[in-house]
Amino acid sequence: MNTAMTKEELEKILDQAVQDVTERTAGVRLRQGNQMPGEDLCTVQITFDRGFRTSLTLCADTGLLYRMACNSFHEESVTPEDLEEFSKEYFNVLCGRIAGAMFRATQIPAHFDPPEFYQGRYEPEGSEAQFVLTYSDECSGGAQLIHHVPCSDGD
């Protein structure tokens, strides 16, 4: 994704995927805005290990992920294990959608590792954020999708 398309084209693909997958899988409408995630965060991260040398990280308010998981499971509450499982599966679906859109745009097949789940904010080592898409939902929950690229050699 580093040079296969413009940053603006990539942002559009990521934004469309986030909004569509979130609404379809979790019944939550996310819109780009300035609502930063709070202090109680969870992070889900993947690395593209074939096709592109990038990674994607989703940092989101735990409450937002909790609502998404409850909606998806059609339950009033979920366990921490359910929250982790939902978050990884949601991100897997999201990244699959992104990989498919990237292939259609570039004809470069991509493969990514299974998602990793972390309590709190996680930043992948050896990477720097190329751009951040910030979202909020109707309950003021915040999330950020961060596109990471390898650190430049000059660092």
PDB file of C-alpha atoms in Angstrom:
ATOM      1  CA  MET A   1       0.000   0.000   0.000  1.00  0.00           C
ATOM      2  CA  ASN A   2       3.056   2.179   0.344  1.00  0.00           C
ATOM      3  CA  THR A   3       3.293   3.250  -3.313  1.00  0.00           C
ATOM      4  CA  ALA A   4       0.619   1.234  -5.126  1.00  0.00           C
ATOM      5  CA  MET A   5      -1.918   4.078  -4.811  1.00  0.00           C
ATOM      6  CA  THR A   6      -2.235   7.568  -3.457  1.00  0.00           C
ATOM      7  CA  LYS A   7      -2.778   8.221   0.230  1.00  0.00           C
ATOM      8  CA  GLU A   8      -6.181   9.744  -0.598  1.00  0.00           C
ATOM      9  CA  GLU A   9      -7.276   6.640  -2.544  1.00  0.00           C
ATOM     10  CA  LEU A  10      -6.194   4.406   0.330  1.00  0.00           C
ATOM     11  CA  GLU A  11      -7.960   6.597   2.908  1.00  0.00           C
ATOM     12  CA  LYS A  12     -11.172   6.346   0.885  1.00  0.00           C
ATOM     13  CA  ILE A  13     -10.948   2.532   0.699  1.00  0.00           C
ATOM     14  CA  LEU A  14     -10.275   2.263   4.435  1.00  0.00           C
ATOM     15  CA  ASP A  15     -13.064   4.692   5.354  1.00  0.00           C
ATOM     16  CA  GLN A  16     -15.665   2.943   3.193  1.00  0.00           C
ATOM     17  CA  ALA A  17     -14.686  -0.447   4.614  1.00  0.00           C
ATOM     18  CA  VAL A  18     -14.809   0.763   8.239  1.00  0.00           C
ATOM     19  CA  GLN A  19     -18.227   2.347   7.881  1.00  0.00           C
ATOM     20  CA  ASP A  20     -19.756  -0.551   5.923  1.00  0.00           C
ATOM     21  CA  VAL A  21     -18.331  -3.447   7.952  1.00  0.00           C
ATOM     22  CA  THR A  22     -19.100  -1.774  11.294  1.00  0.00           C
ATOM     23  CA  GLU A  23     -22.715  -1.108  10.403  1.00  0.00           C
ATOM     24  CA  ARG A  24     -23.269  -4.553   8.877  1.00  0.00           C
ATOM     25  CA  THR A  25     -21.551  -6.654  11.538  1.00  0.00           C
ATOM     26  CA  ALA A  26     -22.225  -4.625  14.677  1.00  0.00           C
ATOM     27  CA  GLY A  27     -25.146  -2.332  13.902  1.00  0.00           C
ATOM     28  CA  VAL A  28     -23.101   0.757  14.806  1.00  0.00           C
ATOM     29  CA  ARG A  29     -22.715   3.768  12.547  1.00  0.00           C
ATOM     30  CA  LEU A  30     -19.254   5.250  12.687  1.00  0.00           C
ATOM     31  CA  ARG A  31     -18.588   8.609  11.088  1.00  0.00           C
ATOM     32  CA  GLN A  32     -15.313  10.424  10.671  1.00  0.00           C
ATOM     33  CA  GLY A  33     -14.892  13.201  13.185  1.00  0.00           C
ATOM     34  CA  ASN A  34     -12.690  14.550  15.934  1.00  0.00           C
ATOM     35  CA  GLN A  35     -13.838  12.310  18.821  1.00  0.00           C
ATOM     36  CA  MET A  36     -10.585  10.880  20.132  1.00  0.00           C
ATOM     37  CA  PRO A  37     -10.771   7.573  21.993  1.00  0.00           C
ATOM     38  CA  GLY A  38     -10.602   7.986  25.759  1.00  0.00           C
ATOM     39  CA  GLU A  39      -8.302   6.339  28.294  1.00  0.00           C
ATOM     40  CA  ASP A  40     -10.068   2.936  28.462  1.00  0.00           C
ATOM     41  CA  LEU A  41      -8.937   1.487  25.135  1.00  0.00           C
ATOM     42  CA  CYS A  42      -8.494  -1.771  23.318  1.00  0.00           C
ATOM     43  CA  THR A  43      -6.337  -2.228  20.227  1.00  0.00           C
ATOM     44  CA  VAL A  44      -6.579  -4.743  17.421  1.00  0.00           C
ATOM     45  CA  GLN A  45      -3.660  -4.949  15.001  1.00  0.00           C
ATOM     46  CA  ILE A  46      -2.688  -6.823  11.829  1.00  0.00           C
ATOM     47  CA  THR A  47       0.416  -6.849   9.691  1.00  0.00           C
ATOM     48  CA  PHE A  48       0.319  -7.473   5.970  1.00  0.00           C
ATOM     49  CA  ASP A  49       3.012 -10.128   5.521  1.00  0.00           C
ATOM     50  CA  ARG A  50       2.592 -10.484   1.760  1.00  0.00           C
ATOM     51  CA  GLY A  51       1.713  -7.973  -0.937  1.00  0.00           C
ATOM     52  CA  PHE A  52       2.250  -4.809   1.102  1.00  0.00           C
ATOM     53  CA  ARG A  53       4.705  -3.815   3.828  1.00  0.00           C
ATOM     54  CA  THR A  54       2.206  -2.120   6.110  1.00  0.00           C
ATOM     55  CA  SER A  55       0.009  -2.740   9.116  1.00  0.00           C
ATOM     56  CA  LEU A  56      -3.350  -1.543  10.361  1.00  0.00           C
ATOM     57  CA  THR A  57      -4.250  -0.796  13.954  1.00  0.00           C
ATOM     58  CA  LEU A  58      -7.682  -0.064  15.392  1.00  0.00           C
ATOM     59  CA  CYS A  59      -7.642   1.696  18.776  1.00  0.00           C
ATOM     60  CA  ALA A  60     -11.147   2.049  20.162  1.00  0.00           C
ATOM     61  CA  ASP A  61     -12.939   2.893  23.363  1.00  0.00           C
ATOM     62  CA  THR A  62     -13.660  -0.330  25.219  1.00  0.00           C
ATOM     63  CA  GLY A  63     -17.275   0.825  25.623  1.00  0.00           C
ATOM     64  CA  LEU A  64     -17.671   1.198  21.857  1.00  0.00           C
ATOM     65  CA  LEU A  65     -16.280  -2.294  21.200  1.00  0.00           C
ATOM     66  CA  TYR A  66     -18.483  -3.625  24.000  1.00  0.00           C
ATOM     67  CA  ARG A  67     -21.620  -2.152  22.356  1.00  0.00           C
ATOM     68  CA  MET A  68     -20.541  -3.524  19.001  1.00  0.00           C
ATOM     69  CA  ALA A  69     -19.993  -7.004  20.480  1.00  0.00           C
ATOM     70  CA  CYS A  70     -23.355  -6.965  22.289  1.00  0.00           C
ATOM     71  CA  ASN A  71     -25.119  -5.962  19.064  1.00  0.00           C
ATOM     72  CA  SER A  72     -23.307  -8.592  17.043  1.00  0.00           C
ATOM     73  CA  PHE A  73     -23.982 -11.376  19.561  1.00  0.00           C
ATOM     74  CA  HIS A  74     -27.546 -10.135  20.239  1.00  0.00           C
ATOM     75  CA  GLU A  75     -26.746 -10.137  23.966  1.00  0.00           C
ATOM     76  CA  GLU A  76     -27.191  -7.541  26.704  1.00  0.00           C
ATOM     77  CA  SER A  77     -23.683  -8.138  28.021  1.00  0.00           C
ATOM     78  CA  VAL A  78     -20.513  -9.940  26.986  1.00  0.00           C
ATOM     79  CA  THR A  79     -17.498 -11.285  28.849  1.00  0.00           C
ATOM     80  CA  PRO A  80     -13.981  -9.915  28.368  1.00  0.00           C
ATOM     81  CA  GLU A  81     -13.213 -13.091  26.384  1.00  0.00           C
ATOM     82  CA  ASP A  82     -16.239 -12.445  24.138  1.00  0.00           C
ATOM     83  CA  LEU A  83     -15.082  -8.852  23.655  1.00  0.00           C
ATOM     84  CA  GLU A  84     -11.620 -10.008  22.558  1.00  0.00           C
ATOM     85  CA  GLU A  85     -13.034 -12.680  20.249  1.00  0.00           C
ATOM     86  CA  PHE A  86     -15.501 -10.256  18.689  1.00  0.00           C
ATOM     87  CA  SER A  87     -12.817  -7.574  18.238  1.00  0.00           C
ATOM     88  CA  LYS A  88     -10.449  -9.973  16.462  1.00  0.00           C
ATOM     89  CA  GLU A  89     -13.172 -11.397  14.221  1.00  0.00           C
ATOM     90  CA  TYR A  90     -14.547  -7.934  13.388  1.00  0.00           C
ATOM     91  CA  PHE A  91     -11.055  -6.706  12.490  1.00  0.00           C
ATOM     92  CA  ASN A  92     -10.403  -9.855  10.452  1.00  0.00           C
ATOM     93  CA  VAL A  93     -13.563  -9.187   8.404  1.00  0.00           C
ATOM     94  CA  LEU A  94     -12.643  -5.504   8.059  1.00  0.00           C
ATOM     95  CA  CYS A  95      -9.106  -6.270   6.887  1.00  0.00           C
ATOM     96  CA  GLY A  96     -10.410  -8.920   4.489  1.00  0.00           C
ATOM     97  CA  ARG A  97     -12.677  -6.293   2.951  1.00  0.00           C
ATOM     98  CA  ILE A  98      -9.739  -3.900   2.713  1.00  0.00           C
ATOM     99  CA  ALA A  99      -7.462  -6.534   1.144  1.00  0.00           C
ATOM    100  CA  GLY A 100     -10.153  -7.298  -1.448  1.00  0.00           C
ATOM    101  CA  ALA A 101     -10.601  -3.622  -2.305  1.00  0.00           C
ATOM    102  CA  MET A 102      -6.843  -3.174  -2.512  1.00  0.00           C
ATOM    103  CA  PHE A 103      -6.577  -6.114  -4.908  1.00  0.00           C
ATOM    104  CA  ARG A 104      -9.290  -4.689  -7.145  1.00  0.00           C
ATOM    105  CA  ALA A 105      -7.482  -1.339  -7.189  1.00  0.00           C
ATOM    106  CA  THR A 106      -3.891  -2.550  -7.611  1.00  0.00           C
ATOM    107  CA  GLN A 107      -4.023  -6.205  -8.737  1.00  0.00           C
ATOM    108  CA  ILE A 108      -1.583  -6.946  -5.894  1.00  0.00           C
ATOM    109  CA  PRO A 109      -2.723  -9.862  -3.720  1.00  0.00           C
ATOM    110  CA  ALA A 110      -2.269  -9.249  -0.003  1.00  0.00           C
ATOM    111  CA  HIS A 111      -2.134 -11.555   2.985  1.00  0.00           C
ATOM    112  CA  PHE A 112      -2.219 -10.571   6.636  1.00  0.00           C
ATOM    113  CA  ASP A 113      -1.489 -12.326   9.890  1.00  0.00           C
ATOM    114  CA  PRO A 114      -4.372 -13.105  12.265  1.00  0.00           C
ATOM    115  CA  PRO A 115      -5.395 -10.045  14.311  1.00  0.00           C
ATOM    116  CA  GLU A 116      -3.766  -9.476  17.692  1.00  0.00           C
ATOM    117  CA  PHE A 117      -5.776  -8.001  20.585  1.00  0.00           C
ATOM    118  CA  TYR A 118      -4.327  -5.730  23.279  1.00  0.00           C
ATOM    119  CA  GLN A 119      -5.739  -3.954  26.309  1.00  0.00           C
ATOM    120  CA  GLY A 120      -4.776  -0.293  26.017  1.00  0.00           C
ATOM    121  CA  ARG A 121      -2.998   1.382  23.095  1.00  0.00           C
ATOM    122  CA  TYR A 122      -0.546  -0.676  21.066  1.00  0.00           C
ATOM    123  CA  GLU A 123       1.907   0.669  18.483  1.00  0.00           C
ATOM    124  CA  PRO A 124       3.729  -1.859  16.270  1.00  0.00           C
ATOM    125  CA  GLU A 125       7.530  -1.682  16.564  1.00  0.00           C
ATOM    126  CA  GLY A 126       9.527  -0.539  13.568  1.00  0.00           C
ATOM    127  CA  SER A 127       6.541   1.309  12.131  1.00  0.00           C
ATOM    128  CA  GLU A 128       5.286   4.857  11.986  1.00  0.00           C
ATOM    129  CA  ALA A 129       1.775   6.132  11.363  1.00  0.00           C
ATOM    130  CA  GLN A 130       1.272   7.292   7.780  1.00  0.00           C
ATOM    131  CA  PHE A 131      -2.232   8.541   8.576  1.00  0.00           C
ATOM    132  CA  VAL A 132      -5.011   8.185  11.135  1.00  0.00           C
ATOM    133  CA  LEU A 133      -8.760   8.065  10.483  1.00  0.00           C
ATOM    134  CA  THR A 134     -10.730   9.130  13.574  1.00  0.00           C
ATOM    135  CA  TYR A 135     -14.325   8.025  14.129  1.00  0.00           C
ATOM    136  CA  SER A 136     -17.157   8.436  16.589  1.00  0.00           C
ATOM    137  CA  ASP A 137     -20.524   6.780  17.021  1.00  0.00           C
ATOM    138  CA  GLU A 138     -23.895   8.137  18.164  1.00  0.00           C
ATOM    139  CA  CYS A 139     -22.946   7.455  21.824  1.00  0.00           C
ATOM    140  CA  SER A 140     -19.711   9.480  21.586  1.00  0.00           C
ATOM    141  CA  GLY A 141     -17.514   6.399  21.491  1.00  0.00           C
ATOM    142  CA  GLY A 142     -14.256   7.036  19.685  1.00  0.00           C
ATOM    143  CA  ALA A 143     -12.035   4.924  17.466  1.00  0.00           C
ATOM    144  CA  GLN A 144      -8.976   5.424  15.308  1.00  0.00           C
ATOM    145  CA  LEU A 145      -7.845   3.339  12.353  1.00  0.00           C
ATOM    146  CA  ILE A 146      -4.117   3.862  11.926  1.00  0.00           C
ATOM    147  CA  HIS A 147      -2.204   2.935   8.787  1.00  0.00           C
ATOM    148  CA  HIS A 148       1.416   2.137   9.674  1.00  0.00           C
ATOM    149  CA  VAL A 149       4.369   1.963   7.300  1.00  0.00           C
ATOM    150  CA  PRO A 150       7.916   0.834   8.076  1.00  0.00           C
ATOM    151  CA  CYS A 151      10.045   3.516   9.725  1.00  0.00           C
ATOM    152  CA  SER A 152      12.261   5.413   7.317  1.00  0.00           C
ATOM    153  CA  ASP A 153      15.945   4.577   7.460  1.00  0.00           C
ATOM    154  CA  GLY A 154      16.737   8.139   8.500  1.00  0.00           C
ATOM    155  CA  ASP A 155      15.132   7.734  11.932  1.00  0.00           C
TER     156      ASP A 155
END
